[in-house]
JSON list of C-alpha atoms in Angstrom, two decimals:
[
{"chain": "A", "resi": 1, "resn": "MET", "atom": "CA", "xyz": [-23.93, -22.48, -98.54]},
{"chain": "A", "resi": 2, "resn": "ASP", "atom": "CA", "xyz": [-21.37, -19.69, -98.89]},
{"chain": "A", "resi": 3, "resn": "ILE", "atom": "CA", "xyz": [-19.79, -18.20, -95.77]},
{"chain": "A", "resi": 4, "resn": "LYS", "atom": "CA", "xyz": [-21.25, -14.70, -95.53]},
{"chain": "A", "resi": 5, "resn": "VAL", "atom": "CA", "xyz": [-18.52, -12.22, -94.57]},
{"chain": "A", "resi": 6, "resn": "LEU", "atom": "CA", "xyz": [-18.75, -8.61, -93.39]},
{"chain": "A", "resi": 7, "resn": "ILE", "atom": "CA", "xyz": [-15.54, -6.56, -93.74]},
{"chain": "A", "resi": 8, "resn": "VAL", "atom": "CA", "xyz": [-14.97, -3.85, -91.12]},
{"chain": "A", "resi": 9, "resn": "ASP", "atom": "CA", "xyz": [-12.08, -1.44, -91.72]},
{"chain": "A", "resi": 10, "resn": "ASP", "atom": "CA", "xyz": [-11.83, 2.34, -91.76]},
{"chain": "A", "resi": 11, "resn": "HIS", "atom": "CA", "xyz": [-9.77, 2.32, -94.98]},
{"chain": "A", "resi": 12, "resn": "ALA", "atom": "CA", "xyz": [-11.90, 2.05, -98.12]},
{"chain": "A", "resi": 13, "resn": "VAL", "atom": "CA", "xyz": [-8.97, 0.77, -100.16]},
{"chain": "A", "resi": 14, "resn": "VAL", "atom": "CA", "xyz": [-8.43, -2.11, -97.73]},
{"chain": "A", "resi": 15, "resn": "ARG", "atom": "CA", "xyz": [-12.11, -3.04, -97.78]},
{"chain": "A", "resi": 16, "resn": "SER", "atom": "CA", "xyz": [-12.27, -2.93, -101.57]},
{"chain": "A", "resi": 17, "resn": "GLY", "atom": "CA", "xyz": [-9.11, -4.99, -101.93]},
{"chain": "A", "resi": 18, "resn": "LEU", "atom": "CA", "xyz": [-10.27, -7.66, -99.51]},
{"chain": "A", "resi": 19, "resn": "ARG", "atom": "CA", "xyz": [-13.68, -7.82, -101.13]},
{"chain": "A", "resi": 20, "resn": "ALA", "atom": "CA", "xyz": [-12.24, -8.15, -104.63]},
{"chain": "A", "resi": 21, "resn": "VAL", "atom": "CA", "xyz": [-10.03, -11.05, -103.59]},
{"chain": "A", "resi": 22, "resn": "LEU", "atom": "CA", "xyz": [-12.43, -12.89, -101.29]},
{"chain": "A", "resi": 23, "resn": "ASP", "atom": "CA", "xyz": [-15.28, -12.75, -103.81]},
{"chain": "A", "resi": 24, "resn": "THR", "atom": "CA", "xyz": [-13.15, -14.89, -106.13]},
{"chain": "A", "resi": 25, "resn": "LYS", "atom": "CA", "xyz": [-12.82, -17.65, -103.53]},
{"chain": "A", "resi": 26, "resn": "PRO", "atom": "CA", "xyz": [-15.31, -20.54, -103.70]},
{"chain": "A", "resi": 27, "resn": "GLY", "atom": "CA", "xyz": [-17.53, -20.84, -100.64]},
{"chain": "A", "resi": 28, "resn": "ILE", "atom": "CA", "xyz": [-17.02, -17.24, -99.47]},
{"chain": "A", "resi": 29, "resn": "LYS", "atom": "CA", "xyz": [-19.33, -14.31, -100.18]},
{"chain": "A", "resi": 30, "resn": "VAL", "atom": "CA", "xyz": [-18.69, -10.76, -98.96]},
{"chain": "A", "resi": 31, "resn": "VAL", "atom": "CA", "xyz": [-22.14, -9.43, -98.09]},
{"chain": "A", "resi": 32, "resn": "GLY", "atom": "CA", "xyz": [-21.14, -5.97, -96.89]},
{"chain": "A", "resi": 33, "resn": "GLU", "atom": "CA", "xyz": [-18.59, -3.46, -95.65]},
{"chain": "A", "resi": 34, "resn": "ALA", "atom": "CA", "xyz": [-18.42, -1.10, -92.67]},
{"chain": "A", "resi": 35, "resn": "ALA", "atom": "CA", "xyz": [-16.01, 1.73, -91.90]},
{"chain": "A", "resi": 36, "resn": "ASP", "atom": "CA", "xyz": [-16.44, 1.90, -88.11]},
{"chain": "A", "resi": 37, "resn": "GLY", "atom": "CA", "xyz": [-18.00, 0.22, -85.10]},
{"chain": "A", "resi": 38, "resn": "ILE", "atom": "CA", "xyz": [-21.36, 1.96, -85.39]},
{"chain": "A", "resi": 39, "resn": "SER", "atom": "CA", "xyz": [-21.88, 1.00, -89.02]},
{"chain": "A", "resi": 40, "resn": "CYS", "atom": "CA", "xyz": [-20.61, -2.50, -88.23]},
{"chain": "A", "resi": 41, "resn": "MET", "atom": "CA", "xyz": [-23.45, -3.02, -85.76]},
{"chain": "A", "resi": 42, "resn": "LYS", "atom": "CA", "xyz": [-26.02, -1.68, -88.23]},
{"chain": "A", "resi": 43, "resn": "LYS", "atom": "CA", "xyz": [-24.72, -3.84, -91.06]},
{"chain": "A", "resi": 44, "resn": "ALA", "atom": "CA", "xyz": [-24.59, -6.94, -88.86]},
{"chain": "A", "resi": 45, "resn": "PHE", "atom": "CA", "xyz": [-28.23, -6.58, -87.83]},
{"chain": "A", "resi": 46, "resn": "GLU", "atom": "CA", "xyz": [-29.21, -5.90, -91.43]},
{"chain": "A", "resi": 47, "resn": "LEU", "atom": "CA", "xyz": [-27.15, -8.56, -93.23]},
{"chain": "A", "resi": 48, "resn": "HIS", "atom": "CA", "xyz": [-26.73, -11.32, -90.61]},
{"chain": "A", "resi": 49, "resn": "PRO", "atom": "CA", "xyz": [-23.21, -12.34, -91.68]},
{"chain": "A", "resi": 50, "resn": "ASP", "atom": "CA", "xyz": [-21.68, -15.63, -90.56]},
{"chain": "A", "resi": 51, "resn": "LEU", "atom": "CA", "xyz": [-18.32, -14.01, -89.93]},
{"chain": "A", "resi": 52, "resn": "VAL", "atom": "CA", "xyz": [-16.84, -10.52, -89.48]},
{"chain": "A", "resi": 53, "resn": "LEU", "atom": "CA", "xyz": [-13.32, -9.51, -90.46]},
{"chain": "A", "resi": 54, "resn": "MET", "atom": "CA", "xyz": [-12.60, -6.81, -87.89]},
{"chain": "A", "resi": 55, "resn": "ASP", "atom": "CA", "xyz": [-9.82, -4.23, -87.95]},
{"chain": "A", "resi": 56, "resn": "LEU", "atom": "CA", "xyz": [-8.47, -3.12, -84.56]},
{"chain": "A", "resi": 57, "resn": "SER", "atom": "CA", "xyz": [-7.93, 0.59, -85.20]},
{"chain": "A", "resi": 58, "resn": "MET", "atom": "CA", "xyz": [-11.15, 2.44, -85.98]},
{"chain": "A", "resi": 59, "resn": "PRO", "atom": "CA", "xyz": [-12.52, 5.95, -85.27]},
{"chain": "A", "resi": 60, "resn": "ASN", "atom": "CA", "xyz": [-15.38, 7.29, -83.13]},
{"chain": "A", "resi": 61, "resn": "GLY", "atom": "CA", "xyz": [-14.18, 5.74, -79.89]},
{"chain": "A", "resi": 62, "resn": "ARG", "atom": "CA", "xyz": [-15.24, 2.25, -80.97]},
{"chain": "A", "resi": 63, "resn": "ASP", "atom": "CA", "xyz": [-12.15, 0.25, -81.86]},
{"chain": "A", "resi": 64, "resn": "GLY", "atom": "CA", "xyz": [-12.23, -3.35, -83.06]},
{"chain": "A", "resi": 65, "resn": "LEU", "atom": "CA", "xyz": [-12.05, -4.82, -79.56]},
{"chain": "A", "resi": 66, "resn": "TYR", "atom": "CA", "xyz": [-14.94, -2.73, -78.25]},
{"chain": "A", "resi": 67, "resn": "THR", "atom": "CA", "xyz": [-17.00, -3.46, -81.35]},
{"chain": "A", "resi": 68, "resn": "THR", "atom": "CA", "xyz": [-16.25, -7.20, -81.17]},
{"chain": "A", "resi": 69, "resn": "SER", "atom": "CA", "xyz": [-17.44, -7.39, -77.58]},
{"chain": "A", "resi": 70, "resn": "GLU", "atom": "CA", "xyz": [-20.55, -5.33, -78.33]},
{"chain": "A", "resi": 71, "resn": "LEU", "atom": "CA", "xyz": [-21.36, -7.33, -81.45]},
{"chain": "A", "resi": 72, "resn": "LEU", "atom": "CA", "xyz": [-21.04, -10.74, -79.79]},
{"chain": "A", "resi": 73, "resn": "GLN", "atom": "CA", "xyz": [-23.18, -9.69, -76.85]},
{"chain": "A", "resi": 74, "resn": "SER", "atom": "CA", "xyz": [-25.99, -8.91, -79.29]},
{"chain": "A", "resi": 75, "resn": "MET", "atom": "CA", "xyz": [-25.34, -11.61, -81.90]},
{"chain": "A", "resi": 76, "resn": "PRO", "atom": "CA", "xyz": [-23.28, -14.40, -80.30]},
{"chain": "A", "resi": 77, "resn": "GLU", "atom": "CA", "xyz": [-23.75, -16.67, -83.29]},
{"chain": "A", "resi": 78, "resn": "ILE", "atom": "CA", "xyz": [-21.45, -14.48, -85.40]},
{"chain": "A", "resi": 79, "resn": "LYS", "atom": "CA", "xyz": [-17.76, -15.38, -85.58]},
{"chain": "A", "resi": 80, "resn": "VAL", "atom": "CA", "xyz": [-15.14, -12.61, -85.49]},
{"chain": "A", "resi": 81, "resn": "ILE", "atom": "CA", "xyz": [-11.61, -12.67, -86.90]},
{"chain": "A", "resi": 82, "resn": "ILE", "atom": "CA", "xyz": [-9.35, -9.77, -85.97]},
{"chain": "A", "resi": 83, "resn": "LEU", "atom": "CA", "xyz": [-7.41, -8.72, -89.07]},
{"chain": "A", "resi": 84, "resn": "THR", "atom": "CA", "xyz": [-4.69, -6.29, -88.06]},
{"chain": "A", "resi": 85, "resn": "MET", "atom": "CA", "xyz": [-1.14, -5.05, -88.50]},
{"chain": "A", "resi": 86, "resn": "HIS", "atom": "CA", "xyz": [-0.48, -5.28, -84.74]},
{"chain": "A", "resi": 87, "resn": "ASP", "atom": "CA", "xyz": [1.86, -8.15, -83.84]},
{"chain": "A", "resi": 88, "resn": "ASP", "atom": "CA", "xyz": [1.47, -7.62, -80.12]},
{"chain": "A", "resi": 89, "resn": "GLU", "atom": "CA", "xyz": [0.54, -10.01, -77.30]},
{"chain": "A", "resi": 90, "resn": "GLN", "atom": "CA", "xyz": [-1.56, -7.42, -75.52]},
{"chain": "A", "resi": 91, "resn": "TYR", "atom": "CA", "xyz": [-3.85, -7.04, -78.51]},
{"chain": "A", "resi": 92, "resn": "LEU", "atom": "CA", "xyz": [-4.00, -10.79, -79.03]},
{"chain": "A", "resi": 93, "resn": "PHE", "atom": "CA", "xyz": [-5.19, -11.66, -75.54]},
{"chain": "A", "resi": 94, "resn": "ARG", "atom": "CA", "xyz": [-7.53, -8.69, -75.41]},
{"chain": "A", "resi": 95, "resn": "ALA", "atom": "CA", "xyz": [-9.04, -9.90, -78.69]},
{"chain": "A", "resi": 96, "resn": "LEU", "atom": "CA", "xyz": [-9.61, -13.37, -77.28]},
{"chain": "A", "resi": 97, "resn": "LYS", "atom": "CA", "xyz": [-11.11, -11.89, -74.13]},
{"chain": "A", "resi": 98, "resn": "ALA", "atom": "CA", "xyz": [-13.47, -9.81, -76.27]},
{"chain": "A", "resi": 99, "resn": "GLY", "atom": "CA", "xyz": [-14.68, -13.02, -77.90]},
{"chain": "A", "resi": 100, "resn": "ALA", "atom": "CA", "xyz": [-12.79, -13.14, -81.20]},
{"chain": "A", "resi": 101, "resn": "SER", "atom": "CA", "xyz": [-12.25, -16.59, -82.68]},
{"chain": "A", "resi": 102, "resn": "GLY", "atom": "CA", "xyz": [-9.33, -15.61, -84.87]},
{"chain": "A", "resi": 103, "resn": "TYR", "atom": "CA", "xyz": [-6.35, -13.26, -85.00]},
{"chain": "A", "resi": 104, "resn": "ILE", "atom": "CA", "xyz": [-4.40, -12.80, -88.23]},
{"chain": "A", "resi": 105, "resn": "LEU", "atom": "CA", "xyz": [-1.98, -10.20, -89.52]},
{"chain": "A", "resi": 106, "resn": "LYS", "atom": "CA", "xyz": [-2.69, -8.11, -92.60]},
{"chain": "A", "resi": 107, "resn": "SER", "atom": "CA", "xyz": [0.71, -9.16, -93.92]},
{"chain": "A", "resi": 108, "resn": "ALA", "atom": "CA", "xyz": [-0.41, -12.80, -94.10]},
{"chain": "A", "resi": 109, "resn": "PRO", "atom": "CA", "xyz": [-1.01, -14.33, -97.55]},
{"chain": "A", "resi": 110, "resn": "ILE", "atom": "CA", "xyz": [-4.60, -14.46, -98.77]},
{"chain": "A", "resi": 111, "resn": "SER", "atom": "CA", "xyz": [-4.49, -18.26, -98.66]},
{"chain": "A", "resi": 112, "resn": "GLU", "atom": "CA", "xyz": [-3.98, -18.07, -94.89]},
{"chain": "A", "resi": 113, "resn": "LEU", "atom": "CA", "xyz": [-6.89, -15.67, -94.52]},
{"chain": "A", "resi": 114, "resn": "VAL", "atom": "CA", "xyz": [-9.13, -18.05, -96.46]},
{"chain": "A", "resi": 115, "resn": "THR", "atom": "CA", "xyz": [-8.00, -20.89, -94.20]},
{"chain": "A", "resi": 116, "resn": "ALA", "atom": "CA", "xyz": [-8.75, -18.78, -91.12]},
{"chain": "A", "resi": 117, "resn": "ILE", "atom": "CA", "xyz": [-12.23, -17.92, -92.40]},
{"chain": "A", "resi": 118, "resn": "THR", "atom": "CA", "xyz": [-13.02, -21.55, -93.15]},
{"chain": "A", "resi": 119, "resn": "GLN", "atom": "CA", "xyz": [-11.74, -22.90, -89.83]},
{"chain": "A", "resi": 120, "resn": "VAL", "atom": "CA", "xyz": [-13.37, -20.23, -87.69]},
{"chain": "A", "resi": 121, "resn": "HIS", "atom": "CA", "xyz": [-16.68, -20.74, -89.51]},
{"chain": "A", "resi": 122, "resn": "GLN", "atom": "CA", "xyz": [-16.41, -24.44, -88.57]},
{"chain": "A", "resi": 123, "resn": "GLY", "atom": "CA", "xyz": [-16.15, -23.50, -84.90]},
{"chain": "A", "resi": 124, "resn": "LEU", "atom": "CA", "xyz": [-12.37, -23.66, -84.54]},
{"chain": "A", "resi": 125, "resn": "VAL", "atom": "CA", "xyz": [-9.97, -20.97, -83.37]},
{"chain": "A", "resi": 126, "resn": "TYR", "atom": "CA", "xyz": [-7.33, -19.61, -85.74]},
{"chain": "A", "resi": 127, "resn": "LEU", "atom": "CA", "xyz": [-4.31, -17.66, -84.53]},
{"chain": "A", "resi": 128, "resn": "HIS", "atom": "CA", "xyz": [-1.46, -16.52, -86.75]},
{"chain": "A", "resi": 129, "resn": "PRO", "atom": "CA", "xyz": [1.56, -18.65, -85.67]},
{"chain": "A", "resi": 130, "resn": "THR", "atom": "CA", "xyz": [4.21, -15.99, -86.20]},
{"chain": "A", "resi": 131, "resn": "ALA", "atom": "CA", "xyz": [2.19, -13.42, -84.27]},
{"chain": "A", "resi": 132, "resn": "THR", "atom": "CA", "xyz": [1.64, -15.68, -81.28]},
{"chain": "A", "resi": 133, "resn": "LYS", "atom": "CA", "xyz": [4.77, -17.76, -80.78]},
{"chain": "A", "resi": 134, "resn": "LYS", "atom": "CA", "xyz": [6.58, -15.23, -78.62]},
{"chain": "A", "resi": 135, "resn": "VAL", "atom": "CA", "xyz": [3.34, -14.62, -76.71]},
{"chain": "A", "resi": 136, "resn": "ILE", "atom": "CA", "xyz": [3.07, -18.28, -75.83]},
{"chain": "A", "resi": 137, "resn": "GLU", "atom": "CA", "xyz": [6.69, -18.48, -74.75]},
{"chain": "A", "resi": 138, "resn": "GLY", "atom": "CA", "xyz": [6.24, -15.46, -72.49]},
{"chain": "A", "resi": 139, "resn": "TYR", "atom": "CA", "xyz": [3.01, -16.80, -71.10]},
{"chain": "A", "resi": 140, "resn": "LEU", "atom": "CA", "xyz": [4.64, -20.13, -70.25]},
{"chain": "A", "resi": 141, "resn": "HIS", "atom": "CA", "xyz": [7.17, -18.39, -68.02]},
{"chain": "A", "resi": 142, "resn": "GLY", "atom": "CA", "xyz": [4.30, -16.95, -66.01]},
{"chain": "A", "resi": 143, "resn": "GLN", "atom": "CA", "xyz": [2.58, -20.24, -65.22]},
{"chain": "A", "resi": 144, "resn": "THR", "atom": "CA", "xyz": [1.34, -20.58, -61.66]},
{"chain": "A", "resi": 145, "resn": "ARG", "atom": "CA", "xyz": [1.65, -23.61, -59.44]},
{"chain": "A", "resi": 146, "resn": "GLU", "atom": "CA", "xyz": [-2.12, -23.92, -59.50]},
{"chain": "A", "resi": 147, "resn": "THR", "atom": "CA", "xyz": [-2.11, -24.28, -63.28]},
{"chain": "A", "resi": 148, "resn": "LYS", "atom": "CA", "xyz": [0.55, -26.99, -63.14]},
{"chain": "A", "resi": 149, "resn": "ASP", "atom": "CA", "xyz": [-1.29, -28.93, -60.45]},
{"chain": "A", "resi": 150, "resn": "THR", "atom": "CA", "xyz": [-4.55, -28.74, -62.40]},
{"chain": "A", "resi": 151, "resn": "PHE", "atom": "CA", "xyz": [-2.86, -30.11, -65.51]},
{"chain": "A", "resi": 152, "resn": "GLU", "atom": "CA", "xyz": [-1.41, -33.01, -63.54]},
{"chain": "A", "resi": 153, "resn": "SER", "atom": "CA", "xyz": [-4.93, -34.03, -62.55]},
{"chain": "A", "resi": 154, "resn": "LEU", "atom": "CA", "xyz": [-5.53, -35.10, -66.16]},
{"chain": "A", "resi": 155, "resn": "THR", "atom": "CA", "xyz": [-4.92, -38.68, -67.25]},
{"chain": "A", "resi": 156, "resn": "GLU", "atom": "CA", "xyz": [-2.41, -39.35, -70.04]},
{"chain": "A", "resi": 157, "resn": "ARG", "atom": "CA", "xyz": [-5.29, -40.02, -72.44]},
{"chain": "A", "resi": 158, "resn": "GLU", "atom": "CA", "xyz": [-6.97, -36.75, -71.46]},
{"chain": "A", "resi": 159, "resn": "LYS", "atom": "CA", "xyz": [-3.72, -34.89, -72.09]},
{"chain": "A", "resi": 160, "resn": "GLU", "atom": "CA", "xyz": [-3.51, -36.48, -75.55]},
{"chain": "A", "resi": 161, "resn": "ILE", "atom": "CA", "xyz": [-7.07, -35.46, -76.37]},
{"chain": "A", "resi": 162, "resn": "LEU", "atom": "CA", "xyz": [-6.58, -31.95, -74.97]},
{"chain": "A", "resi": 163, "resn": "THR", "atom": "CA", "xyz": [-3.62, -31.46, -77.31]},
{"chain": "A", "resi": 164, "resn": "LEU", "atom": "CA", "xyz": [-5.51, -32.76, -80.36]},
{"chain": "A", "resi": 165, "resn": "VAL", "atom": "CA", "xyz": [-8.57, -30.62, -79.69]},
{"chain": "A", "resi": 166, "resn": "ALA", "atom": "CA", "xyz": [-6.42, -27.53, -79.17]},
{"chain": "A", "resi": 167, "resn": "LYS", "atom": "CA", "xyz": [-4.73, -28.21, -82.52]},
{"chain": "A", "resi": 168, "resn": "GLY", "atom": "CA", "xyz": [-8.11, -28.17, -84.24]},
{"chain": "A", "resi": 169, "resn": "TYR", "atom": "CA", "xyz": [-8.85, -31.88, -84.66]},
{"chain": "A", "resi": 170, "resn": "THR", "atom": "CA", "xyz": [-12.53, -32.75, -84.82]},
{"chain": "A", "resi": 171, "resn": "ASN", "atom": "CA", "xyz": [-13.96, -35.43, -82.53]},
{"chain": "A", "resi": 172, "resn": "LYS", "atom": "CA", "xyz": [-14.04, -37.86, -85.46]},
{"chain": "A", "resi": 173, "resn": "GLU", "atom": "CA", "xyz": [-10.45, -37.12, -86.49]},
{"chain": "A", "resi": 174, "resn": "ALA", "atom": "CA", "xyz": [-9.19, -37.48, -82.92]},
{"chain": "A", "resi": 175, "resn": "ALA", "atom": "CA", "xyz": [-11.10, -40.74, -82.51]},
{"chain": "A", "resi": 176, "resn": "GLU", "atom": "CA", "xyz": [-9.58, -42.18, -85.71]},
{"chain": "A", "resi": 177, "resn": "LEU", "atom": "CA", "xyz": [-6.09, -41.11, -84.72]},
{"chain": "A", "resi": 178, "resn": "LEU", "atom": "CA", "xyz": [-6.37, -42.67, -81.25]},
{"chain": "A", "resi": 179, "resn": "THR", "atom": "CA", "xyz": [-8.44, -45.66, -82.48]},
{"chain": "A", "resi": 180, "resn": "ILE", "atom": "CA", "xyz": [-11.25, -45.07, -80.02]},
{"chain": "A", "resi": 181, "resn": "SER", "atom": "CA", "xyz": [-14.90, -44.13, -80.48]},
{"chain": "A", "resi": 182, "resn": "VAL", "atom": "CA", "xyz": [-16.25, -40.62, -81.00]},
{"chain": "A", "resi": 183, "resn": "LYS", "atom": "CA", "xyz": [-18.38, -41.10, -77.89]},
{"chain": "A", "resi": 184, "resn": "THR", "atom": "CA", "xyz": [-15.25, -41.84, -75.85]},
{"chain": "A", "resi": 185, "resn": "ILE", "atom": "CA", "xyz": [-13.65, -38.64, -77.15]},
{"chain": "A", "resi": 186, "resn": "GLU", "atom": "CA", "xyz": [-16.74, -36.67, -76.15]},
{"chain": "A", "resi": 187, "resn": "ASN", "atom": "CA", "xyz": [-16.70, -38.17, -72.66]},
{"chain": "A", "resi": 188, "resn": "HIS", "atom": "CA", "xyz": [-13.01, -37.38, -72.20]},
{"chain": "A", "resi": 189, "resn": "LYS", "atom": "CA", "xyz": [-13.55, -33.81, -73.43]},
{"chain": "A", "resi": 190, "resn": "ALA", "atom": "CA", "xyz": [-16.33, -33.32, -70.90]},
{"chain": "A", "resi": 191, "resn": "ASN", "atom": "CA", "xyz": [-14.04, -34.56, -68.12]},
{"chain": "A", "resi": 192, "resn": "ILE", "atom": "CA", "xyz": [-11.22, -32.28, -69.31]},
{"chain": "A", "resi": 193, "resn": "MET", "atom": "CA", "xyz": [-13.45, -29.21, -69.37]},
{"chain": "A", "resi": 194, "resn": "GLU", "atom": "CA", "xyz": [-14.76, -30.02, -65.89]},
{"chain": "A", "resi": 195, "resn": "LYS", "atom": "CA", "xyz": [-11.32, -30.66, -64.37]},
{"chain": "A", "resi": 196, "resn": "LEU", "atom": "CA", "xyz": [-9.79, -27.52, -65.89]},
{"chain": "A", "resi": 197, "resn": "GLN", "atom": "CA", "xyz": [-12.92, -25.43, -65.31]},
{"chain": "A", "resi": 198, "resn": "LEU", "atom": "CA", "xyz": [-13.10, -24.39, -68.97]},
{"chain": "A", "resi": 199, "resn": "ASN", "atom": "CA", "xyz": [-16.28, -23.36, -70.76]},
{"chain": "A", "resi": 200, "resn": "ASN", "atom": "CA", "xyz": [-15.47, -23.46, -74.47]},
{"chain": "A", "resi": 201, "resn": "ARG", "atom": "CA", "xyz": [-12.84, -24.17, -77.14]},
{"chain": "A", "resi": 202, "resn": "ARG", "atom": "CA", "xyz": [-11.47, -20.63, -76.96]},
{"chain": "A", "resi": 203, "resn": "GLU", "atom": "CA", "xyz": [-10.61, -21.05, -73.27]},
{"chain": "A", "resi": 204, "resn": "LEU", "atom": "CA", "xyz": [-9.19, -24.47, -74.04]},
{"chain": "A", "resi": 205, "resn": "MET", "atom": "CA", "xyz": [-6.89, -22.92, -76.68]},
{"chain": "A", "resi": 206, "resn": "LYS", "atom": "CA", "xyz": [-5.61, -20.33, -74.21]},
{"chain": "A", "resi": 207, "resn": "TYR", "atom": "CA", "xyz": [-4.99, -23.07, -71.64]},
{"chain": "A", "resi": 208, "resn": "ALA", "atom": "CA", "xyz": [-3.09, -25.12, -74.22]},
{"chain": "A", "resi": 209, "resn": "PHE", "atom": "CA", "xyz": [-0.92, -22.10, -74.96]},
{"chain": "A", "resi": 210, "resn": "ARG", "atom": "CA", "xyz": [-0.06, -21.72, -71.28]},
{"chain": "A", "resi": 211, "resn": "ARG", "atom": "CA", "xyz": [0.85, -25.39, -71.04]},
{"chain": "A", "resi": 212, "resn": "GLY", "atom": "CA", "xyz": [3.02, -25.31, -74.19]},
{"chain": "A", "resi": 213, "resn": "LEU", "atom": "CA", "xyz": [0.99, -28.04, -75.88]},
{"chain": "A", "resi": 214, "resn": "LEU", "atom": "CA", "xyz": [1.08, -26.48, -79.34]},
{"chain": "A", "resi": 215, "resn": "ASP", "atom": "CA", "xyz": [4.08, -26.64, -81.66]},
{"chain": "A", "resi": 216, "resn": "PHE", "atom": "CA", "xyz": [4.24, -23.58, -83.88]},
{"chain": "A", "resi": 217, "resn": "ASP", "atom": "CA", "xyz": [7.33, -24.72, -85.76]},
{"chain": "A", "resi": 218, "resn": "SER", "atom": "CA", "xyz": [5.47, -27.43, -87.63]}
]
């Protein structure tokens, strides 16, 4: 089944360009376009896309962050990738807080956008490395003692699994790498989420950023 994508951007040229390119990629089908937040909501209810490519800057008082939050409250099964020119930590964390599963710059190559679409559709989180590295470094400097103490409550195995999950490894891949069973991975993940008081992968990713568990140079 193709990944059904809705493109939301107030520039017709951008929408047309993205559609022309993405429609040539196997496994991806652009099912519609929207120029603002209001039409995005209408199109989403009408077309039921799997994923929305959402611009940040849009008219009518409904920017991409507002629209993302509104959309996911009504249709939480939809995945949202913020596609923007803004390389700014404030936008990044606000996008994650709004519920976005991806954040990628418009200057990124199309191959990276295709990768982001595929990974986010699979339930992973995709963040543009260049856009986030300085954010992570700044965030690490602001760690609290409480965060450090919570991390130290994890076993060495749990820390290993936390890092692998944050990097996007599936349960099966992590199990093969660590030569343990998938069930053991699942049990460890449940313990990690409980100890760190996390509710989903998105929160886990943000926690991993704060702890400096991800290497963006590789």
